[in-house]
Amino acid sequence: MSKMDATGKKPVIDKEKYEANIKLVILFVSLELLAFVAMNLGNYMIIFNIISILLVLASLPILIKILKVEQNFELLIYAIPLLFYFLLILLGPTYKVAPENLGQHPDYIFMGRSIFKLLESIGGLISFFLLAYIIRRTDGFKHKYVPYMILGGFALLVSVSLIATLYNYGAFYRLIYQNMLNYYAGKPYLVAKQSSYLLGFNIATVDSKALVNIALFLASSLVTLLFIKEKNNRKQILILSGLGLIGILTIALLPDFTALVFLIPSFAFALLYKYDQLKTKWFKITALSILGLVGLSIIVGLFCAFGNQTVINLLSSNGFTRKIFLNSKVLVYYQVIRDSFVKGAFFGVPFTYPVNEFPLSTGITVKDAFPTGNFLMDALREVGWIGFLSLLIFVVFSVKVVINYLDKSEDPKHIKTLFVSLLIMIFVRYFFFYPHALYSFTSEFWSINYFPLIESHVFTIVIFLLGYMYLPNSIFKQNKLPLKEENKHNDKKEEVYEWQEIK
Amino acid sequence: MARNKIKRVSTILFLVFFLTGCKDAVNEVFNQGQYTDSDFLANYYSYYPEELRKNVYSTNETIIDIDVSDKTYSFLGGEAKEKALIPDYQEGLISKKELKEKFGIDLDENTVEEVLNNQLQRVSWYDYSKYYNLSDSNYGDSKINDSFKRGYFSKMTDGLINCFGFGAIARIQTDENGFGVLFKHELVEYTSFFVSLRGATNIDEGPTYNSDLEFRVSFYIEESASMQPSKVTFKMDLNEIYTDGSGNSNVIYFRLKDVLTQQQLPLLKRTTGFSFSFTLKEHVLLCPGGVVNTDTDYKFALMLYELMLPHSKWR
């Protein structure tokens, strides 16, 4: 029954009914959208981004209500670095269209994105974060479908691509045709480097790493098997790990067994979390030691980047340090760091400068130094130090969000493990094999599809997951935690908290 | 229940092995470095599909002599505007918009005569081939485009009409017997013919000499309900073609209706294969005065860069 207003008249729009209906629509469409994004259906991220923006606009009343209840200023602090990174992308030169007078030159990199395209990508990312934030806090939403949608989308993409790959190349082709090549568009192309991939509604010939990437994300869901003894969740665990098997099967049939190394961080985390080792003294000491080593490596790396001969000679004298600090991949990072300190490179390397006015600091051309295959280094080249630090701060804040989620979320342990393992896998993969040119079959300048982070469907999933995991401290303060206990089947009971649901 | 599971698993396994049997992308594989060797003699490509070797084509062959003395150009020559683009526009094959966007020819501001007389506005064959090569010309059907992109022959359908620093990667090197190729699609409409080539020898010192040769391109028409299998061969005498100058290539371009009779024009319909061969007729060192020099071990090769049938339609 619709309510009457003060004058006794029936309002044109019943606010409560509107919110209830819109909530249902948002929940349903968001779930669908999530699966479509995961499988990059039709390569239509533009449509998914626009739909997500519209969904957020339609659910503004609900969002405002949530923010009021939660008094969530932390969200703003969390979002500021990411928003700043986005702002610099909008203003910086790298993403723009090349000025006509430059033509095509290997020393210039322009991604050629219009302002509308950039706004759509950035708006889409923000909207997916907010959608996850909203739906996590609404009653009636079946949270358990989120992992199915994400992994189901990945699984569909991988399955279709695997079938096409088997059809075109046969099983174990990377071994059978090792060191052999075929020709595509007139260019010799190593068979072991290729695979078929569902791109848009076509099966494209791509770098096999593109398929392995998604297969690995999928395979990370096998961590749920560690929780198979939990009787209540067994069915869900079996389905999720079944999807993970598709990933493993794909890697095995290509095969690309070395890629399995990338599963180690995810499985290490899952084991540590399952056996409650993350808060032990030894783990903290180990983690701090590793962080210390990373910090030291960065300092040493900076010395190398600026050509300190003493450090370089010292590192060269030892095979191990030479492999770590002076390999071809890291040399490119040094080039990026050096170039970022050149005058005028504050907001990214100024590609608009004529070559002679902006000589590169070494013989490595822009084309060879960008993209680097590391999403953070690429950010440094694209948007300069401020943008790079903004993205880095966002990553650090996100680690805090993940820790908060692990500590305080009411999600079952296997789901928490699944999501965090997936994020770890994506981070590791994007740190080493950021897929900037996976969809092109040659390395020629005009063939590189730069695939910037903001247009990646995987990055959209990451942002969604972070929105889903995000728990502001304010809600716990308000609700005087703990609100409830869960995981009664665990030997060691864990305090978990829930937020006030917005009805 | 268990039986059902076994059935499902065996169906999946069967599917996997069934799919594994097709191997479309690895029908034609080569060792790394094959045909791109530093040894000139190791790079001759001579593959003929068995189908094209059948006698039935030779017994039903139409040979057409084509005089290309005024139809041979340098790849950077600016004739593409007057020989190809404007006639294409006049025949409705390309639009004003396309002319402006791709080649900067503005027919709203200028008349056709003004464009033709404008000596400063040149369109090279290199520019032309970027848009009308076989890999890119069937925009509507990616399957047809893709079939021209796969395989060794795709070197001749990718729009690279000269070396441009790519060396052996850009061309197909062949001897007098030539090579052939068979497609999965058949030619249904065609207006013009374009081939880009040059000569080469393994003579590594001294001056370079251009060469004369008889060049043959055959079109193979498969058997159908209404037609016998047949072959149409274009025979062309090429004079003074660039030889041993890796930066240069010759372009031979003609509109088919200019060189074929009304009866001959439909003969190429339903072409599914090509073959290329040649006979060296004159080279100062290898074939002086048209006589093969048996005192030398040096060898001649034809370097083929591109075959185009601009605006052709395939199905």
PDB file of N, CA and C in Angstrom, chain B residues 25 42 50 61 67 88 104 122 127 183 185 240 245 248 260 264 267 285 304-305 309:
ATOM      1  N   ALA B  25      45.616 -23.763 -37.021  1.00  0.00           N
ATOM      2  CA  ALA B  25      46.684 -22.752 -37.022  1.00  0.00           C
ATOM      3  C   ALA B  25      48.070 -23.351 -37.225  1.00  0.00           C
ATOM      4  N   ALA B  42      69.316 -20.944 -49.418  1.00  0.00           N
ATOM      5  CA  ALA B  42      68.430 -21.677 -48.502  1.00  0.00           C
ATOM      6  C   ALA B  42      67.033 -21.066 -48.427  1.00  0.00           C
ATOM      7  N   GLU B  50      49.049 -29.930 -53.644  1.00  0.00           N
ATOM      8  CA  GLU B  50      48.857 -31.077 -54.542  1.00  0.00           C
ATOM      9  C   GLU B  50      47.731 -30.813 -55.544  1.00  0.00           C
ATOM     10  N   GLU B  61      43.665 -24.906 -69.895  1.00  0.00           N
ATOM     11  CA  GLU B  61      44.320 -23.643 -69.537  1.00  0.00           C
ATOM     12  C   GLU B  61      44.117 -22.584 -70.616  1.00  0.00           C
ATOM     13  N   ASP B  67      50.511  -7.070 -72.295  1.00  0.00           N
ATOM     14  CA  ASP B  67      51.614  -6.135 -72.485  1.00  0.00           C
ATOM     15  C   ASP B  67      51.615  -5.157 -71.305  1.00  0.00           C
ATOM     16  N   ASP B  88      38.881   4.319 -59.852  1.00  0.00           N
ATOM     17  CA  ASP B  88      38.075   3.603 -58.854  1.00  0.00           C
ATOM     18  C   ASP B  88      36.891   4.476 -58.403  1.00  0.00           C
ATOM     19  N   GLY B 104      43.783  12.356 -48.835  1.00  0.00           N
ATOM     20  CA  GLY B 104      43.784  13.820 -48.855  1.00  0.00           C
ATOM     21  C   GLY B 104      43.322  14.409 -50.167  1.00  0.00           C
ATOM     22  N   ARG B 122      50.712  13.789 -54.906  1.00  0.00           N
ATOM     23  CA  ARG B 122      51.042  12.461 -55.414  1.00  0.00           C
ATOM     24  C   ARG B 122      50.522  11.396 -54.458  1.00  0.00           C
ATOM     25  N   ASP B 127      51.243   3.967 -50.597  1.00  0.00           N
ATOM     26  CA  ASP B 127      50.067   4.482 -49.880  1.00  0.00           C
ATOM     27  C   ASP B 127      48.821   3.679 -50.250  1.00  0.00           C
ATOM     28  N   PHE B 183      43.202 -21.162 -51.633  1.00  0.00           N
ATOM     29  CA  PHE B 183      42.439 -20.465 -50.599  1.00  0.00           C
ATOM     30  C   PHE B 183      41.183 -21.234 -50.221  1.00  0.00           C
ATOM     31  N   HIS B 185      38.452 -19.538 -49.818  1.00  0.00           N
ATOM     32  CA  HIS B 185      37.372 -18.716 -50.363  1.00  0.00           C
ATOM     33  C   HIS B 185      37.553 -18.550 -51.863  1.00  0.00           C
ATOM     34  N   GLU B 240      63.690  -4.757 -67.620  1.00  0.00           N
ATOM     35  CA  GLU B 240      64.459  -3.849 -66.745  1.00  0.00           C
ATOM     36  C   GLU B 240      63.874  -3.780 -65.340  1.00  0.00           C
ATOM     37  N   GLY B 245      68.625  -4.490 -55.832  1.00  0.00           N
ATOM     38  CA  GLY B 245      68.450  -3.217 -55.121  1.00  0.00           C
ATOM     39  C   GLY B 245      67.338  -3.435 -54.116  1.00  0.00           C
ATOM     40  N   ASN B 248      64.241  -1.177 -53.627  1.00  0.00           N
ATOM     41  CA  ASN B 248      63.275  -0.895 -54.702  1.00  0.00           C
ATOM     42  C   ASN B 248      62.452  -2.121 -55.049  1.00  0.00           C
ATOM     43  N   LEU B 260      41.739  -7.450 -70.847  1.00  0.00           N
ATOM     44  CA  LEU B 260      41.008  -8.669 -71.211  1.00  0.00           C
ATOM     45  C   LEU B 260      39.839  -8.314 -72.123  1.00  0.00           C
ATOM     46  N   GLN B 264      36.925 -12.832 -72.107  1.00  0.00           N
ATOM     47  CA  GLN B 264      37.922 -13.293 -71.132  1.00  0.00           C
ATOM     48  C   GLN B 264      37.627 -12.833 -69.705  1.00  0.00           C
ATOM     49  N   LEU B 267      36.391 -15.151 -66.913  1.00  0.00           N
ATOM     50  CA  LEU B 267      37.136 -16.398 -66.717  1.00  0.00           C
ATOM     51  C   LEU B 267      37.712 -16.566 -65.299  1.00  0.00           C
ATOM     52  N   LEU B 285      75.043 -10.882 -66.242  1.00  0.00           N
ATOM     53  CA  LEU B 285      75.974 -11.923 -65.817  1.00  0.00           C
ATOM     54  C   LEU B 285      75.389 -13.331 -65.876  1.00  0.00           C
ATOM     55  N   LEU B 304      58.992 -11.737 -54.432  1.00  0.00           N
ATOM     56  CA  LEU B 304      57.602 -11.275 -54.554  1.00  0.00           C
ATOM     57  C   LEU B 304      57.143 -10.646 -53.242  1.00  0.00           C
ATOM     58  N   TYR B 305      56.619  -9.453 -53.353  1.00  0.00           N
ATOM     59  CA  TYR B 305      56.230  -8.727 -52.135  1.00  0.00           C
ATOM     60  C   TYR B 305      54.720  -8.670 -51.912  1.00  0.00           C
ATOM     61  N   LEU B 309      44.285  -7.653 -55.376  1.00  0.00           N
ATOM     62  CA  LEU B 309      43.167  -7.559 -56.309  1.00  0.00           C
ATOM     63  C   LEU B 309      42.238  -6.520 -55.697  1.00  0.00           C
TER      64      LEU B 309
END
